């Protein structure tokens, strides 16, 4: 059922049937290290280029999600997946062997939110019985495309984030009794541009979009922060979190204790030198599948608002002096009781 | 949103942490100083070994560049720059790092379109504008000399 301006509340909520997360070595050494399904010590994933490494990462994660859920691959009707690279090469090459009809998505680091939005609509609308949502990023491919070659020496500002090498994949289905958690609603984000031009401060570029989507979710569902056990943004990092909390406070919402951020959870910035936190679409996707969903499944969190955030930045628009607009997609995930 | 873009920019500046200036300057001075001292040491050794001053300088340059290339390959140079900032970027070793890093990174895209096209993606502007500004200064010097001022 359509709700408010940008939300949907599912009368028969799609459920998450299976989840898998695979990350790189550095992420494995972080605070969530033990929660991931697999930590790959070789950042090349056995491939000979970084791009092929990320494709391999996607393939392995998809296979693992299918295996863990004991699902037949041919029963998955659609795949909603994306990554950060130009023309989505990690996804397009990584998912060839899956032979699942694909919707390739680019929402920068918000891709997992976009995939869950579309995937749950496809299920709830009756267009599929099972779909897969997946997103990945790789530190080396992202650095190469958006910043500098890995061997180049430079000093990263404190506001910069560290692209996560990781992938998260979930299989969505219809039957409540088989589910790990339910997706009861979505709030789709829109572009928000506050004129930030600093590509090393993506938290500041994305925070207004997270604010907008959370606010929209509250308005559409007629709720406030007390409705959720956690509100979890994607990769705002330290600077973005500060801004989001300030903005929400101005609107009379205190998110101090209810809010957390996947980018802040995945690394220990003090010991891992990650500055503002983790980022990349693999950040929110892998944290969802390792940290968030198990807590919702166990009932420790009854209801969360998962809000992956993306900075829609390209090296071309950046060099042409354009700003960095942001987007954030909200997904309401709930515990399935007996 | 009620906050305008200008106010947001100012607010972001306020909440964004930055590197402390004086420690950064000190580290740059230290690292730059060490690199230059090593260079001077090489030159002096070569001169003591009987080389002409110009030949000694050329060998020193070669050694500094080669060291930087090797350290880049071993992923050590980026760590030196992370610590020393401009102190490690401005000397010729920093320039060598900026040429080698793309060469290593884009090797997978082939000899022509990878290494060939992308080796100067970082150093290219330095080379282009370095040549351009020396040409302009040359013209100025030529004109001044023609008028007998220089």
mmCIF file of C-alpha atoms in Angstrom, chain A:
data_model
loop_
_atom_site.group_PDB
_atom_site.id
_atom_site.type_symbol
_atom_site.label_atom_id
_atom_site.label_comp_id
_atom_site.label_asym_id
_atom_site.label_seq_id
_atom_site.Cartn_x
_atom_site.Cartn_y
_atom_site.Cartn_z
ATOM 1 C CA UNK A 1 0.000 0.000 0.000
ATOM 2 C CA UNK A 2 1.319 3.429 -0.927
ATOM 3 C CA UNK A 3 2.042 5.557 2.069
ATOM 4 C CA UNK A 4 2.595 9.311 2.143
ATOM 5 C CA UNK A 5 4.804 10.741 -0.536
ATOM 6 C CA UNK A 6 7.615 8.247 -0.966
ATOM 7 C CA UNK A 7 6.867 5.122 1.066
ATOM 8 C CA UNK A 8 5.254 1.745 0.707
ATOM 9 C CA UNK A 9 3.880 -0.370 3.544
ATOM 10 C CA UNK A 10 3.598 -4.015 2.592
ATOM 11 C CA UNK A 11 0.384 -5.732 3.581
ATOM 12 C CA UNK A 12 2.088 -9.064 3.071
ATOM 13 C CA UNK A 13 5.690 -8.236 3.840
ATOM 14 C CA UNK A 14 8.407 -9.937 1.789
ATOM 15 C CA UNK A 15 10.881 -11.820 3.960
ATOM 16 C CA UNK A 16 14.605 -12.359 3.887
ATOM 17 C CA UNK A 17 15.197 -16.082 3.317
ATOM 18 C CA UNK A 18 18.954 -16.115 3.327
ATOM 19 C CA UNK A 19 21.931 -13.796 3.679
ATOM 20 C CA UNK A 20 25.653 -13.955 3.076
ATOM 21 C CA UNK A 21 28.589 -11.629 3.562
ATOM 22 C CA UNK A 22 32.176 -11.913 2.399
ATOM 23 C CA UNK A 23 34.796 -9.273 3.159
ATOM 24 C CA UNK A 24 38.493 -8.570 2.754
ATOM 25 C CA UNK A 25 41.319 -8.931 5.252
ATOM 26 C CA UNK A 26 41.143 -5.449 6.773
ATOM 27 C CA UNK A 27 37.383 -5.725 7.355
ATOM 28 C CA UNK A 28 37.989 -9.140 8.915
ATOM 29 C CA UNK A 29 40.347 -7.502 11.380
ATOM 30 C CA UNK A 30 37.687 -4.938 12.360
ATOM 31 C CA UNK A 31 35.164 -5.087 15.211
ATOM 32 C CA UNK A 32 32.685 -7.160 13.147
ATOM 33 C CA UNK A 33 35.369 -9.556 11.886
ATOM 34 C CA UNK A 34 33.905 -12.712 13.417
ATOM 35 C CA UNK A 35 30.379 -12.020 12.192
ATOM 36 C CA UNK A 36 31.070 -12.226 8.465
ATOM 37 C CA UNK A 37 30.511 -15.556 6.757
ATOM 38 C CA UNK A 38 33.932 -15.424 5.169
ATOM 39 C CA UNK A 39 37.024 -13.266 5.404
ATOM 40 C CA UNK A 40 39.198 -13.557 2.303
ATOM 41 C CA UNK A 41 42.866 -12.996 3.144
ATOM 42 C CA UNK A 42 43.822 -12.476 -0.505
ATOM 43 C CA UNK A 43 42.559 -9.068 -1.663
ATOM 44 C CA UNK A 44 42.906 -10.273 -5.257
ATOM 45 C CA UNK A 45 40.401 -13.107 -4.566
ATOM 46 C CA UNK A 46 42.595 -15.369 -6.686
ATOM 47 C CA UNK A 47 42.128 -13.175 -9.777
ATOM 48 C CA UNK A 48 44.750 -11.223 -11.712
ATOM 49 C CA UNK A 49 43.091 -7.781 -11.736
ATOM 50 C CA UNK A 50 41.259 -5.805 -9.048
ATOM 51 C CA UNK A 51 38.096 -5.661 -11.144
ATOM 52 C CA UNK A 52 38.020 -9.418 -11.602
ATOM 53 C CA UNK A 53 38.648 -9.736 -7.873
ATOM 54 C CA UNK A 54 35.466 -7.767 -7.138
ATOM 55 C CA UNK A 55 33.501 -9.840 -9.654
ATOM 56 C CA UNK A 56 34.734 -13.012 -7.973
ATOM 57 C CA UNK A 57 33.688 -11.568 -4.624
ATOM 58 C CA UNK A 58 30.128 -11.037 -5.934
ATOM 59 C CA UNK A 59 29.920 -14.506 -7.421
ATOM 60 C CA UNK A 60 31.132 -16.135 -4.216
ATOM 61 C CA UNK A 61 28.728 -14.149 -2.055
ATOM 62 C CA UNK A 62 25.745 -14.901 -4.283
ATOM 63 C CA UNK A 63 26.611 -18.604 -4.306
ATOM 64 C CA UNK A 64 26.989 -18.595 -0.539
ATOM 65 C CA UNK A 65 23.598 -16.926 0.030
ATOM 66 C CA UNK A 66 21.973 -19.505 -2.239
ATOM 67 C CA UNK A 67 23.759 -22.356 -0.487
ATOM 68 C CA UNK A 68 23.040 -21.115 3.040
ATOM 69 C CA UNK A 69 19.334 -20.766 2.302
ATOM 70 C CA UNK A 70 19.200 -24.148 0.579
ATOM 71 C CA UNK A 71 17.574 -22.415 -2.356
ATOM 72 C CA UNK A 72 17.568 -23.586 -5.952
ATOM 73 C CA UNK A 73 19.274 -20.999 -8.117
ATOM 74 C CA UNK A 74 16.725 -21.348 -10.887
ATOM 75 C CA UNK A 75 13.956 -20.412 -8.451
ATOM 76 C CA UNK A 76 15.393 -16.912 -8.099
ATOM 77 C CA UNK A 77 13.509 -14.922 -10.654
ATOM 78 C CA UNK A 78 15.364 -11.617 -10.551
ATOM 79 C CA UNK A 79 18.689 -10.324 -9.377
ATOM 80 C CA UNK A 80 18.960 -6.701 -8.251
ATOM 81 C CA UNK A 81 22.643 -5.922 -7.931
ATOM 82 C CA UNK A 82 25.224 -3.210 -8.302
ATOM 83 C CA UNK A 83 28.665 -1.896 -7.473
ATOM 84 C CA UNK A 84 30.631 1.340 -7.709
ATOM 85 C CA UNK A 85 32.475 0.817 -10.964
ATOM 86 C CA UNK A 86 31.790 2.469 -14.327
ATOM 87 C CA UNK A 87 29.237 0.493 -16.359
ATOM 88 C CA UNK A 88 28.838 -1.822 -13.322
ATOM 89 C CA UNK A 89 31.594 -4.162 -14.502
ATOM 90 C CA UNK A 90 31.976 -5.945 -11.167
ATOM 91 C CA UNK A 91 28.298 -6.928 -11.297
ATOM 92 C CA UNK A 92 28.008 -7.655 -14.995
ATOM 93 C CA UNK A 93 31.053 -9.930 -15.079
ATOM 94 C CA UNK A 94 30.462 -11.366 -11.625
ATOM 95 C CA UNK A 95 26.897 -12.494 -12.238
ATOM 96 C CA UNK A 96 27.219 -14.044 -15.708
ATOM 97 C CA UNK A 97 27.414 -17.592 -14.355
ATOM 98 C CA UNK A 98 24.421 -17.109 -12.048
ATOM 99 C CA UNK A 99 22.094 -17.073 -15.080
ATOM 100 C CA UNK A 100 19.489 -15.048 -13.180
ATOM 101 C CA UNK A 101 17.658 -12.202 -14.977
ATOM 102 C CA UNK A 102 19.457 -9.057 -13.828
ATOM 103 C CA UNK A 103 18.535 -5.502 -13.007
ATOM 104 C CA UNK A 104 21.908 -3.746 -12.713
ATOM 105 C CA UNK A 105 21.663 -0.860 -10.266
ATOM 106 C CA UNK A 106 23.814 2.158 -9.593
ATOM 107 C CA UNK A 107 23.014 4.078 -6.456
ATOM 108 C CA UNK A 108 26.622 4.589 -5.376
ATOM 109 C CA UNK A 109 26.915 3.404 -1.774
ATOM 110 C CA UNK A 110 23.105 3.319 -1.392
ATOM 111 C CA UNK A 111 22.812 0.417 -3.851
ATOM 112 C CA UNK A 112 21.821 -2.199 -1.265
ATOM 113 C CA UNK A 113 18.925 0.052 -0.206
ATOM 114 C CA UNK A 114 17.863 0.483 -3.805
ATOM 115 C CA UNK A 115 18.094 -3.274 -4.434
ATOM 116 C CA UNK A 116 15.986 -4.051 -1.335
ATOM 117 C CA UNK A 117 13.428 -1.379 -2.290
ATOM 118 C CA UNK A 118 12.966 -2.818 -5.774
ATOM 119 C CA UNK A 119 13.316 -6.452 -4.756
ATOM 120 C CA UNK A 120 10.675 -6.236 -2.059
ATOM 121 C CA UNK A 121 8.301 -4.405 -4.425
ATOM 122 C CA UNK A 122 8.801 -7.136 -7.023
ATOM 123 C CA UNK A 123 7.881 -9.798 -4.466
ATOM 124 C CA UNK A 124 5.012 -7.923 -2.851
ATOM 125 C CA UNK A 125 3.639 -7.038 -6.274
ATOM 126 C CA UNK A 126 3.505 -10.701 -7.157
ATOM 127 C CA UNK A 127 6.055 -10.438 -9.947
ATOM 128 C CA UNK A 128 8.464 -12.904 -8.361
ATOM 129 C CA UNK A 129 8.493 -15.546 -5.647
ATOM 130 C CA UNK A 130 12.197 -15.185 -4.919
ATOM 131 C CA UNK A 131 14.670 -12.448 -5.800
ATOM 132 C CA UNK A 132 18.240 -11.687 -4.819
ATOM 133 C CA UNK A 133 19.572 -8.262 -3.740
ATOM 134 C CA UNK A 134 23.314 -7.750 -3.719
ATOM 135 C CA UNK A 135 25.931 -4.995 -3.661
ATOM 136 C CA UNK A 136 29.708 -4.973 -3.534
ATOM 137 C CA UNK A 137 32.694 -2.663 -3.378
ATOM 138 C CA UNK A 138 36.445 -3.164 -3.342
ATOM 139 C CA UNK A 139 38.976 -0.765 -1.866
ATOM 140 C CA UNK A 140 41.408 -1.103 -4.757
ATOM 141 C CA UNK A 141 38.905 -0.752 -7.615
ATOM 142 C CA UNK A 142 37.301 2.268 -5.960
ATOM 143 C CA UNK A 143 40.637 3.967 -5.266
ATOM 144 C CA UNK A 144 41.710 3.359 -8.848
ATOM 145 C CA UNK A 145 38.497 4.756 -10.301
ATOM 146 C CA UNK A 146 37.745 7.642 -7.969
ATOM 147 C CA UNK A 147 41.033 8.636 -6.327
ATOM 148 C CA UNK A 148 44.661 7.707 -6.961
ATOM 149 C CA UNK A 149 46.639 4.600 -7.912
ATOM 150 C CA UNK A 150 47.320 2.541 -4.772
ATOM 151 C CA UNK A 151 51.080 3.120 -4.878
ATOM 152 C CA UNK A 152 50.751 6.898 -5.023
ATOM 153 C CA UNK A 153 51.620 8.632 -1.793
ATOM 154 C CA UNK A 154 49.171 11.167 -0.421
ATOM 155 C CA UNK A 155 47.686 12.291 2.858
ATOM 156 C CA UNK A 156 44.028 11.537 3.356
ATOM 157 C CA UNK A 157 42.020 14.135 5.244
ATOM 158 C CA UNK A 158 40.233 13.124 8.456
ATOM 159 C CA UNK A 159 36.866 13.507 6.732
ATOM 160 C CA UNK A 160 37.716 10.880 4.102
ATOM 161 C CA UNK A 161 36.403 7.354 4.375
ATOM 162 C CA UNK A 162 37.862 3.945 3.609
ATOM 163 C CA UNK A 163 36.140 1.927 0.883
ATOM 164 C CA UNK A 164 35.129 -1.468 2.218
ATOM 165 C CA UNK A 165 36.199 -4.583 0.358
ATOM 166 C CA UNK A 166 33.071 -6.594 0.831
ATOM 167 C CA UNK A 167 29.830 -7.883 -0.532
ATOM 168 C CA UNK A 168 26.457 -8.623 0.994
ATOM 169 C CA UNK A 169 23.717 -10.649 -0.613
ATOM 170 C CA UNK A 170 20.205 -11.543 0.486
ATOM 171 C CA UNK A 171 17.513 -13.735 -1.042
ATOM 172 C CA UNK A 172 13.995 -12.384 -0.583
ATOM 173 C CA UNK A 173 10.882 -14.507 -0.640
ATOM 174 C CA UNK A 174 7.209 -14.531 0.317
ATOM 175 C CA UNK A 175 6.684 -17.080 3.023
ATOM 176 C CA UNK A 176 6.821 -15.675 6.509
ATOM 177 C CA UNK A 177 7.550 -18.961 8.239
ATOM 178 C CA UNK A 178 10.776 -19.440 6.239
ATOM 179 C CA UNK A 179 12.025 -15.919 6.872
ATOM 180 C CA UNK A 180 14.925 -14.534 8.871
ATOM 181 C CA UNK A 181 13.355 -11.079 8.988
ATOM 182 C CA UNK A 182 10.577 -9.214 7.216
ATOM 183 C CA UNK A 183 10.714 -6.091 5.092
ATOM 184 C CA UNK A 184 7.563 -4.317 6.167
ATOM 185 C CA UNK A 185 8.067 -1.024 4.419
ATOM 186 C CA UNK A 186 10.322 1.117 2.272
ATOM 187 C CA UNK A 187 10.966 4.808 1.815
ATOM 188 C CA UNK A 188 12.663 5.620 -1.458
ATOM 189 C CA UNK A 189 15.087 8.519 -1.383
ATOM 190 C CA UNK A 190 15.379 11.375 -3.799
ATOM 191 C CA UNK A 191 18.415 13.371 -4.870
ATOM 192 C CA UNK A 192 19.460 15.961 -2.304
ATOM 193 C CA UNK A 193 22.173 18.435 -3.224
ATOM 194 C CA UNK A 194 23.480 20.818 -0.589
ATOM 195 C CA UNK A 195 26.341 22.071 -2.709
ATOM 196 C CA UNK A 196 29.218 20.086 -1.204
ATOM 197 C CA UNK A 197 32.187 19.943 -3.606
ATOM 198 C CA UNK A 198 34.758 18.154 -1.471
ATOM 199 C CA UNK A 199 35.016 14.541 -2.646
ATOM 200 C CA UNK A 200 37.023 13.757 0.482
ATOM 201 C CA UNK A 201 34.053 14.648 2.678
ATOM 202 C CA UNK A 202 31.306 12.363 1.453
ATOM 203 C CA UNK A 203 29.701 12.176 4.887
ATOM 204 C CA UNK A 204 28.817 15.851 4.561
ATOM 205 C CA UNK A 205 27.566 15.304 1.019
ATOM 206 C CA UNK A 206 25.286 12.423 2.048
ATOM 207 C CA UNK A 207 24.036 13.467 5.505
ATOM 208 C CA UNK A 208 21.300 15.795 4.142
ATOM 209 C CA UNK A 209 19.915 12.963 2.001
ATOM 210 C CA UNK A 210 19.850 10.608 5.012
ATOM 211 C CA UNK A 211 18.091 13.334 6.990
ATOM 212 C CA UNK A 212 15.585 13.801 4.217
ATOM 213 C CA UNK A 213 14.792 10.084 3.857
ATOM 214 C CA UNK A 214 14.472 9.502 7.621
ATOM 215 C CA UNK A 215 12.261 12.572 7.941
ATOM 216 C CA UNK A 216 10.164 11.367 4.991
ATOM 217 C CA UNK A 217 9.866 7.943 6.606
ATOM 218 C CA UNK A 218 8.657 9.497 9.869
ATOM 219 C CA UNK A 219 6.128 11.641 7.985
ATOM 220 C CA UNK A 220 4.859 8.871 5.702
ATOM 221 C CA UNK A 221 4.513 6.264 8.468
ATOM 222 C CA UNK A 222 3.360 8.870 11.013
ATOM 223 C CA UNK A 223 6.028 7.743 13.480
ATOM 224 C CA UNK A 224 9.148 9.062 15.160
ATOM 225 C CA UNK A 225 12.472 7.629 16.355
ATOM 226 C CA UNK A 226 10.806 5.718 19.201
ATOM 227 C CA UNK A 227 9.175 3.445 16.583
ATOM 228 C CA UNK A 228 12.587 1.916 15.818
ATOM 229 C CA UNK A 229 15.104 0.031 17.942
ATOM 230 C CA UNK A 230 17.834 1.225 15.606
ATOM 231 C CA UNK A 231 18.146 3.623 12.712
ATOM 232 C CA UNK A 232 21.181 2.514 10.741
ATOM 233 C CA UNK A 233 22.667 4.661 8.002
ATOM 234 C CA UNK A 234 25.065 3.311 5.400
ATOM 235 C CA UNK A 235 28.354 5.139 5.397
ATOM 236 C CA UNK A 236 27.961 8.633 6.804
ATOM 237 C CA UNK A 237 31.012 8.194 9.016
ATOM 238 C CA UNK A 238 31.899 10.498 11.872
ATOM 239 C CA UNK A 239 31.303 13.814 10.118
ATOM 240 C CA UNK A 240 28.064 12.675 8.493
ATOM 241 C CA UNK A 241 26.710 11.304 11.762
ATOM 242 C CA UNK A 242 27.383 14.606 13.527
ATOM 243 C CA UNK A 243 25.545 16.479 10.788
ATOM 244 C CA UNK A 244 22.598 14.056 10.704
ATOM 245 C CA UNK A 245 22.136 14.209 14.476
ATOM 246 C CA UNK A 246 22.304 18.023 14.414
ATOM 247 C CA UNK A 247 19.750 18.252 11.617
ATOM 248 C CA UNK A 248 17.399 15.817 13.353
ATOM 249 C CA UNK A 249 17.795 17.664 16.638
ATOM 250 C CA UNK A 250 16.690 20.869 14.935
ATOM 251 C CA UNK A 251 13.527 19.026 13.961
ATOM 252 C CA UNK A 252 12.992 17.889 17.534
ATOM 253 C CA UNK A 253 14.265 14.319 17.111
ATOM 254 C CA UNK A 254 17.001 12.964 19.343
ATOM 255 C CA UNK A 255 18.778 10.190 17.453
ATOM 256 C CA UNK A 256 21.866 10.073 19.678
ATOM 257 C CA UNK A 257 21.279 6.575 21.061
ATOM 258 C CA UNK A 258 19.043 5.073 18.373
ATOM 259 C CA UNK A 259 21.334 5.892 15.462
ATOM 260 C CA UNK A 260 24.332 3.968 14.256
ATOM 261 C CA UNK A 261 26.205 3.832 10.992
ATOM 262 C CA UNK A 262 27.571 0.799 9.128
ATOM 263 C CA UNK A 263 30.719 2.770 8.273
ATOM 264 C CA UNK A 264 31.357 3.398 11.970
ATOM 265 C CA UNK A 265 30.633 -0.211 12.966
ATOM 266 C CA UNK A 266 32.822 -2.016 10.444
ATOM 267 C CA UNK A 267 36.177 -0.432 11.319
ATOM 268 C CA UNK A 268 37.900 0.741 14.460
ATOM 269 C CA UNK A 269 39.092 4.108 13.200
ATOM 270 C CA UNK A 270 41.588 4.484 16.043
ATOM 271 C CA UNK A 271 43.566 1.335 15.299
ATOM 272 C CA UNK A 272 42.723 0.761 11.634
ATOM 273 C CA UNK A 273 43.516 4.248 10.315
ATOM 274 C CA UNK A 274 40.235 4.553 8.457
ATOM 275 C CA UNK A 275 39.589 8.203 9.403
ATOM 276 C CA UNK A 276 35.849 9.000 9.096
ATOM 277 C CA UNK A 277 34.802 5.323 8.712
ATOM 278 C CA UNK A 278 34.044 2.707 6.087
ATOM 279 C CA UNK A 279 32.216 3.425 2.846
ATOM 280 C CA UNK A 280 31.216 1.812 -0.426
ATOM 281 C CA UNK A 281 28.151 -0.239 -1.298
ATOM 282 C CA UNK A 282 29.841 -3.293 0.169
ATOM 283 C CA UNK A 283 29.913 -1.495 3.525
ATOM 284 C CA UNK A 284 26.175 -1.317 4.209
ATOM 285 C CA UNK A 285 25.515 -4.585 2.343
ATOM 286 C CA UNK A 286 28.049 -6.643 4.307
ATOM 287 C CA UNK A 287 27.119 -5.052 7.652
ATOM 288 C CA UNK A 288 23.435 -5.754 6.951
ATOM 289 C CA UNK A 289 24.140 -9.418 6.311
ATOM 290 C CA UNK A 290 26.513 -9.966 9.222
ATOM 291 C CA UNK A 291 25.515 -7.618 12.034
ATOM 292 C CA UNK A 292 22.044 -6.166 11.503
ATOM 293 C CA UNK A 293 19.979 -9.107 10.231
ATOM 294 C CA UNK A 294 21.157 -11.584 12.910
ATOM 295 C CA UNK A 295 20.156 -9.070 15.601
ATOM 296 C CA UNK A 296 16.726 -8.631 14.014
ATOM 297 C CA UNK A 297 16.393 -12.394 13.607
ATOM 298 C CA UNK A 298 17.160 -13.027 17.276
ATOM 299 C CA UNK A 299 14.736 -10.334 18.351
ATOM 300 C CA UNK A 300 17.376 -8.184 20.046
ATOM 301 C CA UNK A 301 16.163 -5.492 17.678
ATOM 302 C CA UNK A 302 12.462 -5.770 16.882
ATOM 303 C CA UNK A 303 12.324 -3.130 14.192
ATOM 304 C CA UNK A 304 15.087 -1.203 12.430
ATOM 305 C CA UNK A 305 15.257 1.422 9.726
ATOM 306 C CA UNK A 306 18.140 0.598 7.414
ATOM 307 C CA UNK A 307 19.195 3.631 5.359
ATOM 308 C CA UNK A 308 22.111 3.078 2.946
ATOM 309 C CA UNK A 309 23.473 6.394 1.754
ATOM 310 C CA UNK A 310 25.111 7.224 -1.558
ATOM 311 C CA UNK A 311 27.162 10.117 -2.893
ATOM 312 C CA UNK A 312 26.449 10.368 -6.601
ATOM 313 C CA UNK A 313 29.886 11.419 -7.618
ATOM 314 C CA UNK A 314 31.752 10.897 -10.855
ATOM 315 C CA UNK A 315 35.297 11.964 -11.643
ATOM 316 C CA UNK A 316 33.940 13.782 -14.706
ATOM 317 C CA UNK A 317 31.333 15.829 -12.835
ATOM 318 C CA UNK A 318 33.867 16.491 -10.082
ATOM 319 C CA UNK A 319 36.497 17.788 -12.531
ATOM 320 C CA UNK A 320 33.854 19.909 -14.205
ATOM 321 C CA UNK A 321 33.269 21.654 -10.899
ATOM 322 C CA UNK A 322 29.910 20.072 -10.139
ATOM 323 C CA UNK A 323 28.622 19.462 -6.634
ATOM 324 C CA UNK A 324 28.149 16.032 -5.036
ATOM 325 C CA UNK A 325 24.467 15.195 -4.637
ATOM 326 C CA UNK A 326 23.432 12.452 -2.238
ATOM 327 C CA UNK A 327 20.695 9.847 -2.044
ATOM 328 C CA UNK A 328 19.486 7.536 0.740
ATOM 329 C CA UNK A 329 16.972 4.700 0.593
ATOM 330 C CA UNK A 330 15.084 3.529 3.660
ATOM 331 C CA UNK A 331 14.119 -0.074 4.386
ATOM 332 C CA UNK A 332 12.022 -1.042 7.415
ATOM 333 C CA UNK A 333 13.171 -4.472 8.630
ATOM 334 C CA UNK A 334 11.256 -6.282 11.367
ATOM 335 C CA UNK A 335 11.668 -9.322 13.569
ATOM 336 C CA UNK A 336 9.376 -12.214 12.708
ATOM 337 C CA UNK A 337 7.658 -13.397 15.876
ATOM 338 C CA UNK A 338 6.017 -16.779 16.296
#
